[in-house]
XYZ file of N, CA and C in Angstrom:
570
model
N -25.579 -7.808 -20.424
C -24.811 -8.919 -21.392
C -23.644 -8.525 -22.358
N -24.103 -7.886 -23.645
C -23.456 -6.832 -24.063
C -22.887 -6.366 -23.920
N -22.651 -4.994 -23.085
C -22.155 -4.702 -22.353
C -21.233 -4.118 -21.467
N -20.954 -5.448 -20.950
C -19.794 -6.132 -20.934
C -18.800 -6.308 -21.000
N -19.628 -7.604 -22.097
C -18.430 -7.567 -23.186
C -17.887 -6.599 -24.247
N -18.591 -5.326 -24.151
C -17.631 -4.257 -25.073
C -16.755 -3.980 -24.255
N -17.236 -3.688 -22.485
C -16.066 -3.703 -21.678
C -15.194 -4.401 -21.502
N -15.191 -5.277 -22.087
C -14.408 -6.101 -21.444
C -13.116 -6.099 -22.783
N -13.973 -6.561 -23.839
C -12.452 -5.882 -25.333
C -11.987 -4.504 -25.252
N -13.082 -3.453 -24.378
C -11.864 -2.196 -24.526
C -10.772 -2.210 -24.283
N -10.912 -2.658 -22.508
C -10.935 -2.711 -20.976
C -9.190 -3.771 -22.395
N -9.616 -5.058 -22.849
C -7.903 -6.490 -23.587
C -7.297 -4.689 -23.730
N -8.257 -4.764 -25.109
C -7.522 -3.246 -25.830
C -6.740 -2.167 -25.456
N -6.876 -2.117 -23.674
C -5.993 -1.008 -22.958
C -5.245 -1.747 -22.597
N -5.146 -2.636 -22.224
C -4.230 -2.961 -22.001
C -2.902 -3.619 -22.253
N -3.333 -3.830 -24.218
C -2.417 -3.954 -25.206
C -1.989 -3.009 -24.742
N -2.075 -1.863 -25.239
C -2.018 -0.192 -25.039
C -0.955 -0.203 -24.186
N -0.886 0.066 -23.226
C -0.296 -0.557 -21.486
C 1.228 -0.686 -22.181
N 0.808 -2.163 -22.620
C 2.379 -2.822 -22.268
C 3.197 -2.524 -23.852
N 2.614 -1.618 -25.336
C 3.002 -1.212 -26.135
C 4.205 -0.352 -25.228
N 3.942 0.606 -23.941
C 3.834 2.593 -23.913
C 4.891 1.282 -23.229
N 5.292 0.151 -22.054
C 5.876 -0.292 -21.641
C 7.270 -0.623 -21.930
N 7.238 -1.369 -23.124
C 8.624 -1.163 -23.749
C 7.660 -2.626 -24.936
N 6.548 -3.581 -24.236
C 6.845 -5.034 -25.073
C 5.531 -4.760 -26.100
N 5.908 -5.320 -26.802
C 5.251 -6.110 -28.602
C 3.764 -6.839 -27.765
N 2.760 -6.477 -27.498
C 1.668 -6.833 -27.424
C 1.692 -8.444 -27.999
N 1.658 -8.318 -29.465
C 1.393 -8.680 -29.951
C 2.712 -10.233 -30.414
N 3.417 -10.300 -29.286
C 4.087 -11.175 -29.614
C 3.715 -12.859 -28.917
N 3.696 -13.955 -29.099
C 4.310 -14.977 -28.729
C 3.163 -15.521 -26.776
N 4.277 -14.910 -26.243
C 4.163 -14.793 -24.941
C 3.079 -14.073 -23.612
N 2.344 -13.308 -24.813
C 2.122 -12.704 -24.674
C 0.041 -12.060 -24.892
N 0.241 -12.704 -26.062
C -0.857 -12.319 -26.594
C -2.356 -12.779 -25.128
N -1.560 -13.525 -24.890
C -3.297 -14.148 -23.711
C -3.103 -13.075 -22.782
N -2.142 -12.629 -22.110
C -2.343 -11.217 -21.407
C -3.036 -10.375 -20.845
N -3.679 -9.809 -21.654
C -4.790 -8.878 -20.856
C -5.498 -9.982 -20.492
N -6.558 -11.189 -21.396
C -7.800 -12.058 -20.690
C -7.153 -12.687 -19.791
N -5.526 -12.790 -19.173
C -5.713 -13.636 -18.214
C -5.381 -12.269 -16.955
N -4.777 -11.414 -17.056
C -4.759 -10.805 -16.535
C -5.983 -9.552 -16.422
N -7.350 -9.589 -16.776
C -8.618 -9.442 -16.749
C -9.368 -10.675 -16.152
N -9.446 -11.985 -15.806
C -8.925 -12.762 -14.484
C -9.160 -13.098 -13.150
N -7.309 -12.727 -13.824
C -6.916 -12.681 -12.335
C -7.536 -12.068 -11.698
N -7.558 -10.438 -11.854
C -8.336 -9.023 -11.344
C -9.909 -9.151 -10.540
N -10.654 -9.794 -11.545
C -11.975 -10.504 -10.662
C -12.091 -11.735 -9.911
N -10.385 -12.277 -9.696
C -10.548 -13.379 -8.643
C -9.850 -12.122 -7.755
N -8.670 -10.969 -7.934
C -8.343 -10.806 -6.325
C -9.661 -9.537 -5.999
N -11.257 -9.832 -7.072
C -11.586 -8.420 -6.453
C -12.545 -9.180 -5.955
N -12.966 -10.314 -5.341
C -14.204 -11.404 -5.898
C -15.145 -11.003 -4.352
N -14.450 -9.873 -3.353
C -14.628 -9.299 -2.544
C -15.726 -8.444 -2.995
N -16.176 -8.112 -3.471
C -16.635 -6.432 -3.904
C -18.916 -7.612 -4.098
N -18.671 -9.156 -4.634
C -19.708 -9.967 -5.237
C -20.003 -10.861 -4.025
N -19.804 -9.564 -2.557
C -20.055 -10.620 -1.728
C -21.307 -9.443 0.174
N -21.547 -9.957 0.491
C -21.800 -9.550 2.307
C -21.380 -10.128 2.986
N -19.819 -10.092 3.116
C -18.730 -10.733 3.968
C -19.469 -10.575 5.337
N -19.810 -9.896 6.026
C -20.660 -9.822 7.826
C -21.688 -11.273 7.067
N -21.913 -11.441 6.073
C -22.764 -13.210 6.137
C -21.916 -14.559 6.364
N -20.391 -14.216 7.009
C -20.147 -14.847 6.960
C -19.950 -15.825 8.874
N -20.588 -14.820 9.403
C -20.615 -14.092 10.160
C -22.367 -14.949 10.900
N -23.443 -14.968 10.082
C -24.392 -15.050 11.012
C -24.949 -16.149 11.176
N -24.272 -17.218 10.666
C -24.019 -18.437 11.277
C -23.234 -18.652 13.047
N -24.569 -18.491 13.347
C -23.878 -18.138 15.106
C -23.911 -19.522 15.611
N -23.981 -20.279 17.155
C -23.943 -20.699 18.237
C -24.235 -20.426 19.230
N -25.640 -20.096 19.900
C -25.171 -20.358 21.597
C -24.324 -21.431 22.357
N -23.216 -21.010 22.293
C -22.897 -21.838 23.302
C -22.358 -20.658 24.526
N -22.551 -21.242 25.954
C -21.424 -20.628 27.183
C -21.069 -20.622 27.658
N -19.415 -19.167 26.715
C -18.636 -18.821 26.431
C -17.789 -17.553 26.600
N -17.440 -17.909 28.166
C -17.396 -16.114 28.335
C -15.973 -15.159 28.143
N -14.888 -16.061 27.593
C -13.670 -15.979 28.301
C -13.111 -15.931 26.088
N -11.889 -14.760 26.597
C -11.979 -14.203 25.225
C -11.348 -15.645 23.924
N -11.796 -15.739 22.731
C -10.977 -16.511 21.484
C -10.029 -15.611 20.886
N -9.207 -16.139 20.310
C -8.366 -15.804 19.520
C -8.476 -16.759 17.966
N -7.573 -16.157 17.380
C -8.148 -16.306 15.453
C -6.842 -15.524 15.597
N -5.747 -16.055 14.509
C -4.910 -15.322 14.392
C -3.820 -16.120 14.226
N -3.246 -14.942 12.768
C -2.862 -15.460 11.669
C -3.821 -15.926 10.500
N -3.921 -15.560 10.069
C -5.667 -15.558 9.442
C -4.709 -14.977 8.069
N -4.597 -16.119 7.216
C -3.699 -14.510 5.290
C -4.840 -14.187 5.422
N -4.433 -13.071 4.594
C -4.828 -12.212 3.670
C -3.979 -11.649 1.854
N -4.560 -11.633 1.201
C -4.504 -10.610 0.303
C -5.173 -10.119 -0.894
N -5.026 -8.862 -1.361
C -6.036 -7.710 -0.817
C -4.735 -6.833 -1.784
N -5.387 -5.732 -2.891
C -5.018 -4.836 -4.224
C -5.720 -3.920 -3.368
N -4.002 -2.695 -3.041
C -3.846 -1.288 -2.132
C -4.802 -0.572 -4.172
N -5.320 0.459 -3.370
C -5.990 0.891 -4.432
C -5.583 2.246 -4.539
N -4.731 2.564 -4.357
C -3.848 3.669 -4.735
C -2.689 2.891 -6.028
N -2.987 2.006 -5.337
C -1.425 1.875 -7.361
C -2.351 0.345 -7.966
N -3.443 -0.626 -7.402
C -3.509 -1.186 -7.778
C -2.930 -2.562 -7.485
N -1.060 -1.774 -6.832
C -0.172 -3.548 -6.086
C -0.698 -4.354 -4.878
N -0.705 -5.420 -5.244
C -1.016 -5.981 -4.093
C -0.284 -6.399 -2.421
N -0.531 -6.278 -1.439
C -0.877 -6.759 -0.083
C -1.317 -6.449 0.688
N -0.145 -7.988 1.279
C -0.966 -9.395 1.623
C -0.222 -9.351 3.551
N -0.857 -10.219 3.856
C 0.014 -10.322 5.556
C -1.227 -11.242 5.670
N -1.736 -11.189 7.594
C -1.996 -11.977 8.325
C -2.895 -10.502 8.687
N -4.020 -11.087 9.809
C -4.953 -10.538 10.077
C -5.455 -11.865 11.762
N -5.406 -10.940 12.797
C -5.625 -11.338 14.093
C -6.351 -10.899 14.571
N -7.826 -11.359 15.220
C -9.321 -11.475 15.262
C -8.926 -11.776 17.377
N -9.738 -11.628 18.081
C -9.930 -11.771 19.358
C -11.741 -10.958 19.617
N -12.138 -11.739 20.204
C -13.646 -10.966 20.824
C -13.486 -12.020 21.875
N -14.251 -11.284 22.930
C -15.143 -11.929 24.627
C -16.541 -11.850 23.303
N -17.343 -13.119 23.080
C -18.075 -13.343 22.952
C -19.663 -13.230 24.141
N -20.587 -12.363 22.743
C -21.600 -11.550 24.703
C -23.022 -12.981 23.689
N -23.673 -13.233 23.585
C -24.567 -14.103 23.888
C -24.321 -15.479 22.851
N -23.713 -15.120 21.789
C -22.911 -16.187 20.781
C -21.635 -15.773 20.369
N -21.552 -16.986 19.418
C -20.739 -16.797 18.965
C -20.587 -17.079 16.791
N -19.112 -17.276 16.732
C -19.636 -17.700 15.504
C -18.785 -18.996 15.579
N -18.343 -19.929 14.207
C -17.532 -20.845 13.813
C -16.286 -19.488 13.324
N -15.093 -21.040 13.093
C -14.235 -20.341 13.467
C -12.603 -19.103 12.053
N -14.506 -20.416 10.955
C -13.538 -20.214 9.299
C -14.909 -18.680 9.191
N -15.358 -18.957 9.841
C -16.425 -18.426 9.576
C -15.827 -16.106 9.075
N -15.383 -16.411 10.124
C -14.858 -15.233 11.302
C -13.111 -14.662 9.231
N -12.465 -16.083 9.376
C -11.039 -16.070 7.866
C -12.504 -16.011 6.512
N -12.947 -16.169 6.457
C -13.561 -16.075 5.416
C -14.912 -14.727 5.603
N -14.653 -13.945 6.582
C -15.004 -12.919 6.209
C -13.946 -11.538 6.064
N -12.832 -11.962 6.715
C -11.996 -11.066 6.614
C -11.124 -11.660 4.857
N -11.196 -12.788 4.660
C -11.148 -13.073 2.746
C -11.602 -12.239 2.205
N -12.964 -12.250 2.731
C -14.048 -10.846 1.974
C -13.738 -9.589 1.258
N -13.892 -8.939 2.713
C -13.054 -7.560 2.659
C -11.922 -6.954 2.830
N -10.630 -8.683 2.211
C -9.510 -8.603 1.793
C -9.223 -7.501 0.614
N -10.897 -8.977 -0.240
C -10.961 -9.187 -1.978
C -11.274 -8.095 -2.993
N -10.813 -6.912 -2.673
C -11.054 -5.107 -2.978
C -10.655 -4.505 -2.859
N -10.334 -3.586 -4.209
C -9.480 -2.034 -3.278
C -9.313 -1.603 -2.142
N -8.263 -2.012 -1.204
C -8.493 -1.618 -0.277
C -7.263 -0.682 0.172
N -8.093 -0.737 1.719
C -6.100 -0.348 2.274
C -6.037 -1.687 3.459
N -4.762 -0.431 4.040
C -4.944 -1.254 5.065
C -6.214 -0.922 6.298
N -5.788 0.159 6.762
C -6.551 0.745 7.301
C -7.950 0.667 7.828
N -8.553 0.756 6.471
C -9.689 0.315 5.762
C -10.506 -0.898 6.180
N -9.195 -1.759 5.712
C -9.894 -3.464 6.251
C -10.243 -3.930 7.584
N -9.100 -3.028 8.128
C -9.096 -3.054 9.812
C -10.554 -2.762 10.501
N -10.622 -1.451 10.394
C -11.826 -1.016 10.818
C -12.951 -1.767 9.940
N -12.853 -2.520 9.546
C -13.608 -3.980 7.966
C -14.712 -4.776 8.907
N -13.758 -5.295 9.353
C -13.054 -6.135 10.098
C -13.834 -6.487 11.765
N -13.645 -5.498 12.167
C -13.851 -5.115 13.261
C -15.376 -4.748 13.833
N -15.792 -3.837 12.521
C -17.649 -3.460 12.463
C -18.226 -4.965 12.231
N -17.529 -5.241 11.365
C -18.336 -6.648 10.964
C -18.738 -7.828 12.354
N -17.508 -6.917 12.169
C -17.159 -7.960 14.265
C -18.955 -8.161 14.779
N -18.548 -6.694 15.646
C -19.158 -6.034 16.343
C -21.194 -5.813 16.027
N -21.025 -5.289 14.290
C -22.171 -5.437 14.088
C -23.503 -6.611 14.697
N -22.277 -8.123 14.244
C -23.693 -9.232 13.671
C -23.116 -9.952 15.553
N -21.724 -10.383 15.840
C -21.996 -10.655 16.973
C -22.212 -9.961 18.493
N -22.091 -8.569 18.174
C -22.133 -8.302 19.046
C -21.374 -8.442 20.991
N -20.651 -8.977 20.375
C -19.408 -9.446 21.531
C -18.990 -7.746 22.902
N -18.764 -8.443 23.805
C -18.570 -7.379 24.947
C -17.320 -7.227 23.823
N -16.496 -7.172 23.698
C -14.714 -6.807 23.300
C -14.113 -7.244 22.217
N -13.552 -6.857 21.291
C -13.141 -6.691 20.545
C -11.570 -6.037 19.472
N -10.730 -6.757 19.301
C -9.231 -6.032 18.939
C -8.620 -7.174 17.657
N -9.251 -5.862 16.167
C -8.610 -6.480 15.122
C -6.558 -6.007 15.144
N -5.639 -6.550 15.172
C -4.224 -6.634 14.543
C -4.370 -7.112 13.220
N -3.848 -6.177 11.949
C -3.902 -5.914 10.844
C -2.447 -6.337 10.136
N -1.154 -7.172 9.896
C 0.116 -6.874 9.465
C 0.382 -7.254 8.043
N 0.286 -6.284 7.401
C 1.342 -7.093 6.763
C 2.304 -5.936 5.505
N 3.054 -6.381 4.464
C 3.542 -6.282 3.408
C 2.548 -5.556 1.798
N 2.911 -4.112 2.318
C 3.286 -3.317 0.623
C 3.830 -3.794 -1.036
N 3.303 -3.884 -2.193
C 3.883 -3.989 -2.962
C 4.469 -3.044 -3.965
N 3.600 -1.777 -3.949
C 3.671 -0.846 -3.294
C 4.860 0.297 -2.167
N 5.369 -0.051 -1.615
C 6.599 0.336 -1.060
C 7.391 -0.599 -1.155
N 7.161 -1.400 -1.396
C 8.618 -2.693 -1.194
C 9.062 -2.502 -2.068
N 8.413 -2.751 -3.492
C 8.973 -3.147 -5.486
C 9.175 -1.482 -6.314
N 8.073 -0.454 -5.219
C 8.624 0.515 -6.059
C 8.408 1.392 -5.071
N 8.544 2.834 -5.763
C 8.485 4.409 -5.154
C 10.030 4.138 -3.322
N 9.933 4.332 -2.671
C 10.556 3.967 -1.459
C 10.849 3.171 -1.280
N 10.858 2.076 -1.881
C 11.270 0.191 -2.659
C 11.841 -0.008 -0.870
N 11.780 -0.305 0.122
C 11.787 -0.607 1.297
C 11.532 -2.104 1.471
N 12.121 -2.995 1.912
C 11.693 -4.476 1.461
C 11.091 -5.041 2.060
N 11.636 -4.431 3.397
C 11.823 -4.954 4.918
C 10.075 -4.194 5.735
N 10.143 -3.758 4.720
C 9.560 -2.827 5.870
C 7.774 -3.362 6.253
N 7.430 -3.739 7.076
C 5.849 -4.347 7.911
C 4.493 -3.103 8.313
N 3.512 -3.148 8.010
C 3.012 -2.439 8.306
C 1.485 -2.845 9.903
N 1.442 -2.513 10.582
C 0.427 -2.692 11.233
C -0.594 -1.528 11.882
N -1.510 -2.531 12.215
C -2.700 -1.973 11.679
C -3.570 -2.765 13.173
N -4.151 -1.759 14.033
C -4.976 -1.946 15.061
C -6.413 -1.213 15.047
N -7.916 -1.970 15.469
C -8.812 -1.509 15.567
C -9.532 -2.463 17.116
N -9.904 -1.624 18.449
C -10.121 -2.185 19.392
C -12.004 -2.161 19.563
N -13.418 -1.975 20.126
C -14.331 -2.262 21.005
C -14.359 -2.862 22.255
N -15.432 -1.920 22.710
C -15.722 -2.616 23.783
C -14.519 -3.215 24.703
N -14.856 -3.255 25.933
C -13.996 -3.990 26.975
C -11.756 -3.910 26.405
N -11.762 -4.404 25.364
C -10.927 -3.457 24.958
C -10.095 -2.281 24.876
N -11.586 -1.551 24.463
C -10.561 -0.101 24.887
C -10.147 0.898 25.786
N -10.696 -0.369 26.595
C -10.969 0.469 27.945
C -9.930 -0.306 29.064
N -9.279 -1.516 27.957
C -9.105 -2.407 29.518
C -7.496 -2.905 28.439
N -6.669 -1.648 29.275
C -4.855 -1.816 28.434
C -4.450 -3.825 28.842
N -5.079 -4.162 29.977
C -4.700 -5.038 30.223
C -5.132 -6.532 29.370
N -6.892 -6.091 28.924
C -6.707 -7.403 28.063
C -6.024 -7.285 26.953
N -5.941 -5.599 26.215
C -5.014 -5.739 25.185
C -3.886 -6.742 25.597
N -3.059 -6.207 26.136
C -1.729 -6.423 26.595
C -1.758 -8.328 26.451
N -3.176 -9.038 26.886
C -2.969 -9.795 26.608
C -2.924 -10.310 24.717
N -4.277 -9.572 25.197
C -4.232 -10.639 23.389
C -2.874 -10.311 23.081
N -2.379 -9.411 23.066
C -1.354 -9.414 21.451
C 0.226 -9.987 22.258
N -0.332 -10.525 23.580
C 1.203 -11.727 23.750
C -0.114 -12.960 23.373
N -0.561 -13.191 23.278
C -1.592 -14.807 22.712
C -1.302 -13.951 21.001
N -0.882 -13.338 20.868
C -1.386 -13.566 19.190
C 0.662 -13.389 18.698
N 1.496 -13.126 19.684
C 2.416 -13.019 19.206
C 3.438 -14.435 20.078
N 2.672 -15.545 20.349
C 3.253 -17.001 20.623
C 3.973 -17.722 19.195
N 4.526 -18.117 19.976
C 4.451 -19.470 19.040
C 4.194 -20.547 18.854
């Protein structure tokens, strides 16, 4: 515990130094507590490190359902591991169950668990599809993630309208373009 407290103190001091380098006075009234608030916020942004997101999927039900299940527009917020800048968007998950299904909220919780880490969108997409494959063993899975990256929108190239899309498939979705088309049409419907 003492080690953690020393790390927190050192980190808060470093943030005060960063604020000074940026041109602000870290002792002025409005920002005195900013290092503490920043640290508290980052612990929340990265709470996915303190769980195993796959565990959410372990609550399963034996329901004889063999058709496509799609959960679309699962909102998420993450942090770019290259710039520590936010990226956010939605994940769309579709799967054909094997022997079991899981609760719909469990899939959203799993997505959140992986998103709440320092990430790149490509890894996030892969982690979602691999967790579903490992725990549920469905006959097919497709995941599409759409996100805006502030490291690209508000700095660097500054393209605020740019949206990044990534996808991953397993099983039946990998070999059947008609299934991929069905999934894509369902996630585009309003």
